[in-house]
Amino acid sequence: MALRLEGATLGYRGRPVAHAVDLELPAGGFVGLIGPNASGKSTLLKAMSRVLRPRHGRVTLGGEDLWQLSPMTVARQVATVAQGLPPAFPLLAEELVLMGRLPHLRRFQGEGPRDLAVARRALSLTGTLSLAERSLAELSGGERQRLAIARALAQEPRYLLLDEPTAHLDINYKVELLDLLRRLNRADGVAVLVILHDLNLAALYCDELVLLRAGRVHARGTPEQVLLSSHLEEVYGSRTVISRHPIRGVPQVTLVSGRDEDPAPLQGDGRRVHVVGGGGSAAWLLEALTLAGFAVTAGVLNRGDSDWVLARSLGLEVVEAAPFSPVGDGERARALELMRAAHWVVLADLAVGRGNLPNLQAVRDAMQAGGLVVVVEATPWPQRDFTAGMAAPIYAAIREGAVTTVTDDRAVLRWLNEGARETGHQTAVQEVDQRAERTRGRGR
Amino acid sequence: MKRSRRPDDHLGRRARRGRLVLTVLAVGLGAACLLGLGYGAVRVPVGEVAWMLLSRLWVWGAPAEADWPASREAIVLVVRAPRVVLAALVGATLGMAGAAFQGLLGNPMADPYVIGVSSGAALGATLAMTVGGALALSLVPAAFVGALASVTAVYLLAREGGRVPQLNLLLAGIAMGSFLAAIVSGLILLAQRDVRPVIFWLMGGFSGRGWSHILIAAPYLATGSLAVLALSRELNALLLGEESARQLGVDTERAKLILILGATLGTAAAVAVSGIIGFVGLMVPHLTRLGVGSDHRILLPASALAGGILLVLADLVARTALPPVELPVGVVTSLLGGPFFLFLLRRARGGLS
């Protein structure tokens, strides 16, 4: 049993909206429909609720063509909460909810005790029992939204379709509503198809996600399979970082903003930058440099370190060490390799102990081999030195030989930008390149 | 007053109250009819009227001796009874048609008179009466065709991107009404025969109507009203908008068609036999809704009963207010309805400026 779109092409008055879409809501399934505005989500829902007839393809309910069944037969199994709110009419809340019984009643048949019981359950499930005798005209948007859902529940559907049911709700009601939907799904076996704008809520609640783009299915599968940075960039055109929900472990999407505080952001053109950080000291730089178009590498970082997590979710090449373990010789050598392959090495404002001292040594070695090092010194060095002075001479040497030392992360980008503006962007980069070549040549 | 909050009896109370209101209105209509039969140039005590009716309607022999003059009985049963019954039928039909149009268009200003149905019916009926002999048009079908043409034109003129805004509907209806009224006037002026009956008819009223008029109109009135009544739950669903109604299993296109045809047919039949009686379809559903709410399963029959009461009483006023002159009923309802309409418009638009 399923409610299914089979190669459905949909549109309004010659304007095609969806093209040959296959979509299945299996009995007992919980499917989220996501995608940007105008990607055709609501249109698919209208086709599945027998409001919009497909131009090509079919809609089937339990294998039968939806348009061969009577509207009442469909409405006994499929209930829809459309986008928007019920009108602010002088209609009592209970009258609205009792309308959900319409497909179950014969013409001229009044509501019986069972109908009232079903309506009462729908009201109490949605927390609106106390509103039953209030007029819709005097209720808030959130209250009317919950009543629209109660009306759909009063239909006792096997398939429940919802078009952005959380749009008018505060976060507590959003979570409450989705919890309710999941409870109905798990306990009563109601299949749920829900359009959600909030990707994180979609990942938290849906078993399956269908990502739409311009009227076609762009990706489908579990939230893990669908919520990938690459998919979201292709569909929404936005840069995102995918992390894990701290409790549930499902993917969560964080939007990455553009860097509008930089009037002329430097285009990295894929030039390599190696960042040495740890403990969150490099978080901002890793993201900013990646966004500016540099090919960023990082390390050595301990697995589980917050900079490591970020670097991984940005998809960067990272030299990693075991958690809480000192950096070994092999890792130090790998890091040095990456530094020598990079145009610049950025030493973040990190704290140094015995464990990550080899990072500092690798930076020194890279510099002595001709590498261009930018040092960030936001915190005075002595406060970051946990090696009882062992690291101090190495750090001093790095500062001595660095191309510049700046006092905050933004200044790293600003420093690169200033150079770009003075001499013209391309020449600045070329100049640096040539310098890098020269010094490297000298080093060899 | 604070009611008990026992969850078990709390749902459906409004429906139960609706049935009580229906009973009260039915009794009220009966009382209004008795008043309508008893009062007039010759006053007959209401008790005597009741006995007359009982003795006539009682199939197992008269329950009481007739101790009233035959002339009084003739006045009540031959002169007044048809017009009271017709007033009740027409009022019921107009009240229900108004409620149906308001629900269908989601517009509290809709009413058969305002949206041009009545004017179209009047044009159709006038055509039938003035040049109809030649064309062999019968009265009610002619009125129906005119009404249908007019409401279609108004609807199309007022529609804007799939919706029918209140203001557009009013403007289109008023314009169409004036336009059709001008044509009706022209027709009357150009007619070759005596046009006074047509003019009296146009002003709206029940004077001189007999059982034959009821026989002409009743089948159409009944068909139209029953069609509307049968779709009361579809009307309820349509309150939520067409999309929601379809998702509740309503075949909205068919429902709208039947509702428009039914309400138009009833209105056309009413106009054909009693002329233009304005504002009944506007006032009655409004006042009724205040009492029973928006559930059309109650609202439609309640509007019918209230419409009957209103027109029976309006006819009584028309007959007795300024003796020996008899006012057209349409004048009485317009005297009541004009200010009411302005009040609604003012409330809806927050002032007339």
Coordinates of N, CA, C and O in Angstrom, one line a residue, chain A residues 46 49 51 71-72 75 80 82 87 89-92 94-96 99-100 102-103 105-108 111 116 119-120 123 129 132-133 151 155, chain B residues 3 5 7-8 10-14 106 229-231 233-234 236-237 239-240 243-244 246-251 254 289 292-295 297:
Chain A
K46 N -0.4 18.8 -4.1 CA -1.8 19.0 -4.7 C -2.1 17.8 -5.6 O -3.3 17.4 -5.6
S49 N -3.1 14.9 -3.4 CA -4.4 15.0 -2.7 C -5.6 15.2 -3.7 O -6.7 15.6 -3.3
V51 N -6.2 17.3 -6.0 CA -6.6 18.6 -6.4 C -6.2 19.0 -7.8 O -6.9 19.6 -8.5
P71 N -13.9 11.4 -5.1 CA -13.2 12.3 -4.2 C -13.4 11.9 -2.7 O -12.5 12.0 -1.9
M72 N -14.6 11.5 -2.4 CA -14.9 11.1 -1.0 C -14.1 9.9 -0.6 O -13.6 9.8 0.5
A75 N -10.7 11.1 0.1 CA -10.7 11.9 1.4 C -10.8 11.1 2.6 O -10.5 11.5 3.7
T80 N -5.2 16.4 4.0 CA -4.2 17.4 3.6 C -4.3 18.6 4.5 O -5.4 19.1 4.7
A82 N -3.3 22.2 3.9 CA -2.7 23.0 2.9 C -1.9 24.1 3.5 O -2.0 24.4 4.7
P87 N -9.5 30.4 7.1 CA -10.0 31.8 7.1 C -10.4 32.2 8.5 O -10.9 31.4 9.3
F89 N -12.9 33.2 10.0 CA -14.4 33.2 9.8 C -15.1 33.1 11.1 O -14.6 32.6 12.0
P90 N -16.3 33.6 11.1 CA -17.1 33.4 12.4 C -17.6 31.9 12.5 O -18.7 31.6 12.5
L91 N -16.6 31.0 12.4 CA -16.9 29.6 12.5 C -16.2 29.1 13.8 O -15.1 29.5 14.1
L92 N -16.9 28.3 14.5 CA -16.3 27.8 15.7 C -15.2 26.8 15.4 O -15.3 26.1 14.4
E94 N -14.6 24.0 16.8 CA -15.1 22.7 16.8 C -15.8 22.4 15.5 O -15.8 21.3 14.9
E95 N -16.5 23.4 14.9 CA -17.1 23.2 13.6 C -16.1 23.0 12.5 O -16.3 22.1 11.7
L96 N -15.0 23.7 12.6 CA -13.9 23.5 11.6 C -13.4 22.0 11.7 O -13.3 21.3 10.7
M99 N -15.7 19.4 10.4 CA -15.7 19.2 8.9 C -14.8 18.1 8.5 O -15.1 17.5 7.4
G100 N -13.8 17.7 9.2 CA -13.0 16.6 8.9 C -13.8 15.3 8.8 O -13.4 14.3 8.2
L102 N -16.6 15.0 7.3 CA -17.5 15.1 6.1 C -17.4 13.9 5.2 O -18.4 13.3 4.8
P103 N -16.2 13.5 4.9 CA -16.1 12.3 3.9 C -16.6 11.0 4.6 O -16.8 10.0 3.8
L105 N -19.4 10.9 6.4 CA -20.9 11.0 6.6 C -21.6 10.9 5.3 O -21.2 11.4 4.3
R106 N -22.8 10.3 5.4 CA -23.7 10.4 4.2 C -24.4 11.8 4.2 O -24.4 12.5 5.2
R107 N -24.9 12.1 3.0 CA -25.6 13.4 2.8 C -26.8 13.4 3.8 O -27.5 12.4 4.1
F108 N -26.9 14.6 4.5 CA -28.0 14.8 5.5 C -27.8 14.0 6.8 O -28.6 14.1 7.7
E111 N -23.5 14.4 12.7 CA -22.4 13.8 13.4 C -22.9 13.0 14.5 O -23.7 13.4 15.3
L116 N -18.1 12.8 17.2 CA -17.7 13.8 18.2 C -16.4 13.3 18.9 O -15.5 14.1 19.3
A119 N -13.4 13.9 16.8 CA -13.0 15.3 16.8 C -12.4 15.7 18.1 O -11.4 16.5 18.1
R120 N -12.9 15.2 19.2 CA -12.4 15.6 20.5 C -11.0 15.1 20.6 O -10.1 15.8 21.1
L123 N -8.8 17.4 18.7 CA -8.6 18.6 19.4 C -7.6 18.5 20.5 O -6.7 19.3 20.7
L129 N -8.2 21.7 22.6 CA -9.5 21.4 23.1 C -10.2 22.6 23.8 O -11.4 22.8 23.7
A132 N -12.2 24.9 21.6 CA -13.3 24.3 20.8 C -14.4 25.3 20.5 O -15.0 25.3 19.4
E133 N -14.8 26.1 21.5 CA -16.0 26.9 21.3 C -15.7 28.3 21.0 O -16.5 29.2 21.0
R151 N -8.3 19.3 12.1 CA -9.3 19.0 11.1 C -8.8 17.9 10.3 O -9.6 16.9 10.0
Q155 N -10.2 13.5 10.0 CA -10.5 12.7 8.8 C -10.1 11.2 9.0 O -10.4 10.4 8.2
Chain B
R3 N -20.5 27.7 32.0 CA -21.1 26.4 31.8 C -20.2 25.3 32.4 O -19.0 25.6 32.6
R5 N -17.7 22.4 32.4 CA -16.7 22.1 31.4 C -16.5 20.5 31.2 O -15.4 20.0 31.1
P7 N -16.0 17.5 29.4 CA -15.6 17.4 28.0 C -16.6 16.6 27.2 O -16.7 16.7 25.9
D8 N -17.4 15.7 27.8 CA -18.3 14.8 27.0 C -19.4 15.5 26.3 O -19.8 15.2 25.2
H10 N -19.4 18.7 25.4 CA -19.1 20.0 25.0 C -19.1 20.2 23.5 O -19.5 21.3 23.1
L11 N -18.7 19.2 22.8 CA -18.8 19.3 21.3 C -20.2 19.1 20.8 O -21.0 18.4 21.4
G12 N -20.5 19.8 19.7 CA -21.9 19.6 19.1 C -23.0 20.4 19.8 O -24.1 20.2 19.5
R13 N -22.6 21.2 20.8 CA -23.7 21.9 21.5 C -24.3 22.9 20.6 O -25.5 23.2 20.6
R14 N -23.4 23.5 19.7 CA -24.0 24.5 18.8 C -25.0 23.9 17.8 O -26.0 24.5 17.5
G106 N -18.2 33.5 -0.7 CA -17.4 33.9 0.5 C -17.5 35.4 0.7 O -16.6 36.0 1.1
L229 N -30.4 23.1 -0.5 CA -30.4 22.5 0.9 C -29.5 21.2 0.8 O -28.8 20.8 1.8
A230 N -29.6 20.4 -0.3 CA -28.9 19.2 -0.4 C -27.4 19.4 -0.4 O -26.7 18.4 -0.1
L231 N -27.0 20.5 -0.7 CA -25.5 20.8 -0.8 C -25.0 21.6 0.4 O -24.0 22.2 0.3
R233 N -23.6 20.7 3.2 CA -22.3 20.4 3.8 C -21.2 20.7 2.8 O -20.1 21.1 3.2
E234 N -21.5 20.7 1.5 CA -20.5 21.2 0.5 C -20.3 22.7 0.7 O -19.2 23.1 0.6
N236 N -20.5 24.2 3.5 CA -19.6 24.3 4.6 C -18.2 24.2 4.2 O -17.3 24.9 4.6
A237 N -17.9 23.1 3.5 CA -16.5 22.9 3.1 C -16.0 24.0 2.2 O -14.8 24.4 2.4
L239 N -16.5 27.0 2.6 CA -16.1 28.2 3.4 C -14.6 28.2 3.6 O -13.9 29.2 3.8
L240 N -13.9 27.0 3.5 CA -12.5 26.9 3.8 C -11.7 27.2 2.5 O -10.5 27.1 2.5
E243 N -9.7 24.7 -2.5 CA -8.7 23.6 -2.4 C -9.0 22.7 -1.2 O -9.0 21.5 -1.3
S244 N -9.3 23.3 -0.1 CA -9.5 22.5 1.1 C -10.8 21.7 0.9 O -10.9 20.6 1.4
R246 N -11.9 20.5 -1.8 CA -11.6 19.3 -2.6 C -10.9 18.2 -1.8 O -11.1 17.0 -2.0
Q247 N -10.0 18.7 -0.9 CA -9.3 17.7 -0.1 C -10.2 17.1 0.9 O -9.8 16.0 1.5
L248 N -11.4 17.7 1.2 CA -12.3 17.0 2.0 C -13.3 16.1 1.2 O -14.2 15.5 1.8
G249 N -13.0 15.9 -0.1 CA -13.8 15.0 -0.9 C -14.9 15.7 -1.6 O -15.8 14.9 -2.1
V250 N -15.0 17.0 -1.7 CA -16.1 17.6 -2.4 C -15.7 17.8 -3.8 O -14.6 18.3 -4.1
D251 N -16.6 17.5 -4.7 CA -16.5 17.8 -6.1 C -16.9 19.2 -6.3 O -18.0 19.5 -6.5
R254 N -18.8 20.7 -9.5 CA -20.2 20.2 -9.6 C -21.0 20.9 -8.5 O -22.1 21.4 -8.8
R289 N -27.3 34.2 10.8 CA -25.9 33.7 11.1 C -25.5 34.2 12.5 O -24.8 33.4 13.3
V292 N -27.3 31.4 14.7 CA -27.0 30.0 14.6 C -25.6 29.7 14.1 O -25.2 28.5 14.0
G293 N -24.8 30.7 13.7 CA -23.5 30.4 13.2 C -23.4 30.1 11.7 O -24.4 30.3 11.0
S294 N -22.3 29.6 11.3 CA -22.1 29.4 9.8 C -22.3 28.0 9.3 O -22.0 27.8 8.2
D295 N -22.8 27.1 10.1 CA -23.0 25.8 9.6 C -24.2 25.8 8.8 O -25.4 26.0 9.2
R297 N -25.9 23.6 7.4 CA -27.0 22.6 7.6 C -28.1 23.2 8.5 O -29.2 22.8 8.4

